[in-house]
Tab-separated table of C-alpha atoms in Angstrom:
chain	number	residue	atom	x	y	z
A	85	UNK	CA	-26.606	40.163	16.548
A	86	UNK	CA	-24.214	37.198	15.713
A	87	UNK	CA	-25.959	33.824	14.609
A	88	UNK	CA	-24.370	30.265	14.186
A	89	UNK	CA	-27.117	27.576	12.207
A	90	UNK	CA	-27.774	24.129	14.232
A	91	UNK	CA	-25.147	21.639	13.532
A	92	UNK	CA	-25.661	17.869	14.027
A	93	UNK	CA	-26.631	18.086	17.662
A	94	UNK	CA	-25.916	21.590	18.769
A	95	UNK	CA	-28.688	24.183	18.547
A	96	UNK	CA	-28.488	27.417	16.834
A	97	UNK	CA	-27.345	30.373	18.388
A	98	UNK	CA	-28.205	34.187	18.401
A	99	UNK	CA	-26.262	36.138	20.279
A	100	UNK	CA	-26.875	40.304	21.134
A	101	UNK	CA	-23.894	42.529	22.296
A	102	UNK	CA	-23.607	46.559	22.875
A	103	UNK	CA	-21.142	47.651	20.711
A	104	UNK	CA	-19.466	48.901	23.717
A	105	UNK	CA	-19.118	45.327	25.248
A	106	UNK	CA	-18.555	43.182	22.183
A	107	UNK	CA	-17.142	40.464	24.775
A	108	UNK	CA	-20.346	39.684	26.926
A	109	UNK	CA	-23.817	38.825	25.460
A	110	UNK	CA	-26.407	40.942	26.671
A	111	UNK	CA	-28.777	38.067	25.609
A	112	UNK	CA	-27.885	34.561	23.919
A	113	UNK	CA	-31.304	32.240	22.413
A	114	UNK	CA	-30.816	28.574	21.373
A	115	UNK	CA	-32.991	26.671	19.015
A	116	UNK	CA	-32.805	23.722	16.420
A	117	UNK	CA	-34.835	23.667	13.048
A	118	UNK	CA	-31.979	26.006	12.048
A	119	UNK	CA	-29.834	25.530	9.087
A	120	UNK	CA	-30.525	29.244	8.281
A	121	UNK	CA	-30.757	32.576	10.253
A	122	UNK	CA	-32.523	36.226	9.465
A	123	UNK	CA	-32.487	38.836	11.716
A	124	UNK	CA	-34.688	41.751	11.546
A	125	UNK	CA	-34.326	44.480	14.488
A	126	UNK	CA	-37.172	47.114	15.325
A	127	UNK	CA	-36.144	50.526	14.912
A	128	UNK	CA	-34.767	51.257	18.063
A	129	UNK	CA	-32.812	47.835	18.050
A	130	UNK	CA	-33.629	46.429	21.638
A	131	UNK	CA	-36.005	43.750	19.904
A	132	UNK	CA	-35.066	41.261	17.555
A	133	UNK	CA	-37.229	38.912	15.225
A	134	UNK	CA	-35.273	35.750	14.172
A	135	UNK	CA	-36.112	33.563	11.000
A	136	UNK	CA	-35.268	30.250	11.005
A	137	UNK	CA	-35.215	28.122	7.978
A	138	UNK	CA	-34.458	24.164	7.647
A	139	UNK	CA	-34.198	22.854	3.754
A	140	UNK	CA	-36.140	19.641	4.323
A	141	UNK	CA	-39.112	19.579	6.112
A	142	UNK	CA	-39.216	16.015	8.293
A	143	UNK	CA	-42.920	15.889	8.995
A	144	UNK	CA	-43.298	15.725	5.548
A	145	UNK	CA	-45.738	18.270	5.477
A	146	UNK	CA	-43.803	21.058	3.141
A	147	UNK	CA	-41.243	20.329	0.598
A	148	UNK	CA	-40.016	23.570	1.098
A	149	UNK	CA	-38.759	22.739	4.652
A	150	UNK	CA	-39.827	24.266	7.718
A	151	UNK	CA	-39.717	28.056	8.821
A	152	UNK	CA	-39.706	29.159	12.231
A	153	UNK	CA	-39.834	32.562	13.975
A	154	UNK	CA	-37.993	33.482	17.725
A	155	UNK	CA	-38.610	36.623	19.613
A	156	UNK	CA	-35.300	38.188	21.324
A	157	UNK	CA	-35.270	41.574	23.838
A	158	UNK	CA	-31.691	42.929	24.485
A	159	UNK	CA	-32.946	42.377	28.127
A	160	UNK	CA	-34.206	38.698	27.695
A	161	UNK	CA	-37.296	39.246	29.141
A	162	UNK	CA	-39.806	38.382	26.633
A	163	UNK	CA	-37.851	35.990	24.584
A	164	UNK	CA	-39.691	33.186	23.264
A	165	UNK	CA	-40.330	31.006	19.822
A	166	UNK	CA	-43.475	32.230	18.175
A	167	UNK	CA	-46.161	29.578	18.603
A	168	UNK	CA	-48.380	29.430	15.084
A	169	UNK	CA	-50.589	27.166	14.620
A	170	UNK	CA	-50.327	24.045	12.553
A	171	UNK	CA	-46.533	24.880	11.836
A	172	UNK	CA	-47.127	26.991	8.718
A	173	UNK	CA	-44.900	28.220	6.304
A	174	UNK	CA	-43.763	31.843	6.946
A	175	UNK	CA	-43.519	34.609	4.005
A	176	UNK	CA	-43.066	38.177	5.665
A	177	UNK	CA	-41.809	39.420	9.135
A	178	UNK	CA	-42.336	43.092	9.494
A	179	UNK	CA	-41.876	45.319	12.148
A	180	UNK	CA	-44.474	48.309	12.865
A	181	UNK	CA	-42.501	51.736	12.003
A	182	UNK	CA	-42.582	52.401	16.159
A	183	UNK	CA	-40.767	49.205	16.757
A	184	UNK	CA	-43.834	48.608	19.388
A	185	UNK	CA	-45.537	45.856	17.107
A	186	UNK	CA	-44.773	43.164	14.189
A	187	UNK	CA	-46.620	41.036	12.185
A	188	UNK	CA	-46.108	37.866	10.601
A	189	UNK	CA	-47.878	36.624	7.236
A	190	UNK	CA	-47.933	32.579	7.117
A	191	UNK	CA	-50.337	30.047	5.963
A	192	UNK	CA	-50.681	27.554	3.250
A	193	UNK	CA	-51.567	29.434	-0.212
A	194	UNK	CA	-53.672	30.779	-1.690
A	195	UNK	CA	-54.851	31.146	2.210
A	196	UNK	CA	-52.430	32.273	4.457
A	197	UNK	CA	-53.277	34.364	7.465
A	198	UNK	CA	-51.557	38.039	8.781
A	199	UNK	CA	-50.951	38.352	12.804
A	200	UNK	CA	-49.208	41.037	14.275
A	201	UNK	CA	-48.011	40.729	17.760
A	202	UNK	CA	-47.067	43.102	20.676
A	203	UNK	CA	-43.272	44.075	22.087
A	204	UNK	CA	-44.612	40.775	24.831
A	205	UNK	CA	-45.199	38.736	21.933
A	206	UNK	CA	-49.046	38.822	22.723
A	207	UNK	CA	-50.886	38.380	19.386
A	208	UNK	CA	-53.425	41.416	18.836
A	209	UNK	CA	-55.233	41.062	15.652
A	210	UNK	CA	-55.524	37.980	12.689
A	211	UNK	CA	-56.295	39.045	9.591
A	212	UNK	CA	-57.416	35.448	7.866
A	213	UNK	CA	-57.762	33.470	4.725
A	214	UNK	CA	-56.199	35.980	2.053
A	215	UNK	CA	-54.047	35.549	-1.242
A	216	UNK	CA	-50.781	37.375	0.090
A	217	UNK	CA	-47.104	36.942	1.124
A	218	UNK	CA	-46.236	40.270	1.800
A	219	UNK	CA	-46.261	42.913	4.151
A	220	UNK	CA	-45.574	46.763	4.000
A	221	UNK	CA	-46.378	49.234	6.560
A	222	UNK	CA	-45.819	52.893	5.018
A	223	UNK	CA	-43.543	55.269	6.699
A	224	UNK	CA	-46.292	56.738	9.145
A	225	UNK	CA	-47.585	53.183	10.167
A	226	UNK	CA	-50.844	54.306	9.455
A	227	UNK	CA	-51.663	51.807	6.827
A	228	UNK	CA	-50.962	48.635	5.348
A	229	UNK	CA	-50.522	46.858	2.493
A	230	UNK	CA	-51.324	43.230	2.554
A	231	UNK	CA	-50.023	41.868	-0.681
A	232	UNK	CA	-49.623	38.529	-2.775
A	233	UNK	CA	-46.740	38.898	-5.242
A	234	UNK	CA	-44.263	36.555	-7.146
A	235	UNK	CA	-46.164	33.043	-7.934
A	236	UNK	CA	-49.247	35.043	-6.598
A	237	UNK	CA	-51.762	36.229	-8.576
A	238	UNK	CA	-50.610	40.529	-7.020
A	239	UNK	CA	-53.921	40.925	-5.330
A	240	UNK	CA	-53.285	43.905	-2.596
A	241	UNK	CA	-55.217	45.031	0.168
A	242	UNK	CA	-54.678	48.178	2.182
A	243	UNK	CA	-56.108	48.760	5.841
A	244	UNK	CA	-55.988	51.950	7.681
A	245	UNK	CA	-54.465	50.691	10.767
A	246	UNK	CA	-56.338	53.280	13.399
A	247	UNK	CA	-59.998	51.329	12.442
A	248	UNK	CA	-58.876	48.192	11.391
A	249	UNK	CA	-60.714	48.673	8.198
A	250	UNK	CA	-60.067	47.673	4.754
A	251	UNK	CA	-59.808	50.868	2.789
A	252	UNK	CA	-58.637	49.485	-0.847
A	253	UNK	CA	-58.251	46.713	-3.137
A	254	UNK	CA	-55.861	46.395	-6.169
A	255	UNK	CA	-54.227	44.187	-8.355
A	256	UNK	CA	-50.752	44.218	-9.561
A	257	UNK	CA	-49.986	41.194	-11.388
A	258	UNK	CA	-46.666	40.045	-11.793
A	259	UNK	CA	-45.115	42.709	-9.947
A	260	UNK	CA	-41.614	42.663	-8.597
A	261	UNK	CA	-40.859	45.731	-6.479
A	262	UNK	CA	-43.091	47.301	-4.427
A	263	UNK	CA	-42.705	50.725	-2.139
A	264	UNK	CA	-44.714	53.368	-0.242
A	265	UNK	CA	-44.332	56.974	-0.933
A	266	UNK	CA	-42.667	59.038	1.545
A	267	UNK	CA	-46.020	60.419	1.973
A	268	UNK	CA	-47.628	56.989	2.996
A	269	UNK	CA	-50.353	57.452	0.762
A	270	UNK	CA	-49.448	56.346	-2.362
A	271	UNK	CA	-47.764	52.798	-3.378
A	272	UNK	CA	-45.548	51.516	-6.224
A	273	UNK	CA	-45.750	48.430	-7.753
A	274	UNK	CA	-43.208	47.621	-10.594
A	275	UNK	CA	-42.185	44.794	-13.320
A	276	UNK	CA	-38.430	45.045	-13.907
A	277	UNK	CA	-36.338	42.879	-16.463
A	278	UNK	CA	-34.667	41.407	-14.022
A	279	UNK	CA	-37.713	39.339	-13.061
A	280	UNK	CA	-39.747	39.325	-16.136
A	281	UNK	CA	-38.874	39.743	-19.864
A	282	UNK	CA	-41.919	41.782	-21.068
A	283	UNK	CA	-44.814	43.937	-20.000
A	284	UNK	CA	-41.664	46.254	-17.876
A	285	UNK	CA	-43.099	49.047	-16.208
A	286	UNK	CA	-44.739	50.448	-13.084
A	287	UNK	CA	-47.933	51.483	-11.513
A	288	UNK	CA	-48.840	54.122	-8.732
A	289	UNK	CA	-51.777	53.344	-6.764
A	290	UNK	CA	-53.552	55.496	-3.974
A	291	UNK	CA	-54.475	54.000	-0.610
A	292	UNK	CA	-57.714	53.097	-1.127
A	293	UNK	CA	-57.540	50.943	-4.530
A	294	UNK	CA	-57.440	53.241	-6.822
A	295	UNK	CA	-54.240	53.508	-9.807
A	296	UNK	CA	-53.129	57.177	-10.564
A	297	UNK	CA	-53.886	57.793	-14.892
């Protein structure tokens, strides 16, 4: 994927090529509301999420600017800009370990909202009104961890993914680095000095809540 931010009255551009054909797009997307570009393939890299980013927001309804997310096939077919509502501000894109799904966490804090769409970019499920800015699926995409970290106050909540039930709450205050286990059923939550001066250290929690002793 190759990206070039708006500029004055030209749109953005992302651009896909095969790395056997690095002279012919196999699928080219323009938008504006992009001084910024993220791009974060599913595993099998024929699907593309794009995260766009502006540093002033003009409605004046952010002063963080305005984020924006675009959906992009290697065939074109589905490719579209990700209608939320109400223009939110976006925190997490992440795609489901099968590349089939991905979900987006926006909102306005503390009560921002988790979707997760299909490989058509058909929403399938809305998890609402929750303290969290971050997603992680573990390894098996089995469960979830719905998470509010950094200016958060490191609420967590885990959902087994076959139900649609939530199986765990935790709290992880002021952590910085968080990671399933190989396993998928254990997660790590961490202060490092980096981020904070005091309190360093790091927690192991089970699935459904509970922190190992």
């Amino acid at each position: 994927a190759v990206g070039t931010a708006e500029h004055g009255s030209k749109p953005a551009l992302s651009r896909l090529f095969k790395l056997s054909d690095m002279k012919n797009e196999c699928s080219i997307a323009t938008f504006f509301k992009a001084e910024t570009l993220t791009f974060h393939f599913n595993k099998s890299g024929n699907a593309l999420l794009v995260k766009t980013q502006t540093s002033i927001d003009k409605t004046g309804s952010s002063y963080y600017g305005q984020t924006h997310v675009y959906y992009q096939t290697q065939n074109g077919k589905y490719d579209c800009n990700i209608v939320l509502p109400d223009n939110p501000k976006i925190y997490d894109l992440q795609w489901h370990p099968s590349g089939k799904s991905f979900l987006v966490i926006y909102g306005k804090t503390p009560n921002c909202h988790a979707t997760s769409f299909n490989v058509k970019a058909e929403e399938i499920h809305t998890i609402q009104n929750l303290p969290i800015n971050t997603a992680r699926y573990n390894p098996q995409g089995t469960l979830l961890m719905l998470g509010g970290f950094g200016s958060m106050a490191g609420y967590m909540y885990f959902y087994d993914l076959k139900s649609d039930e939530l199986v765990g709450k935790a709290n992880a205050h002021g952590c910085a680095i968080n990671e399933w286990s190989p396993n998928g059923r254990l997660f790590l939550t961490g202060i490092i000095y980096q981020r904070l001066k005091v309190n360093n250290g790091f927690k192991v929690w089970k699935y459904t809540g509970d922190m190992l002793s």
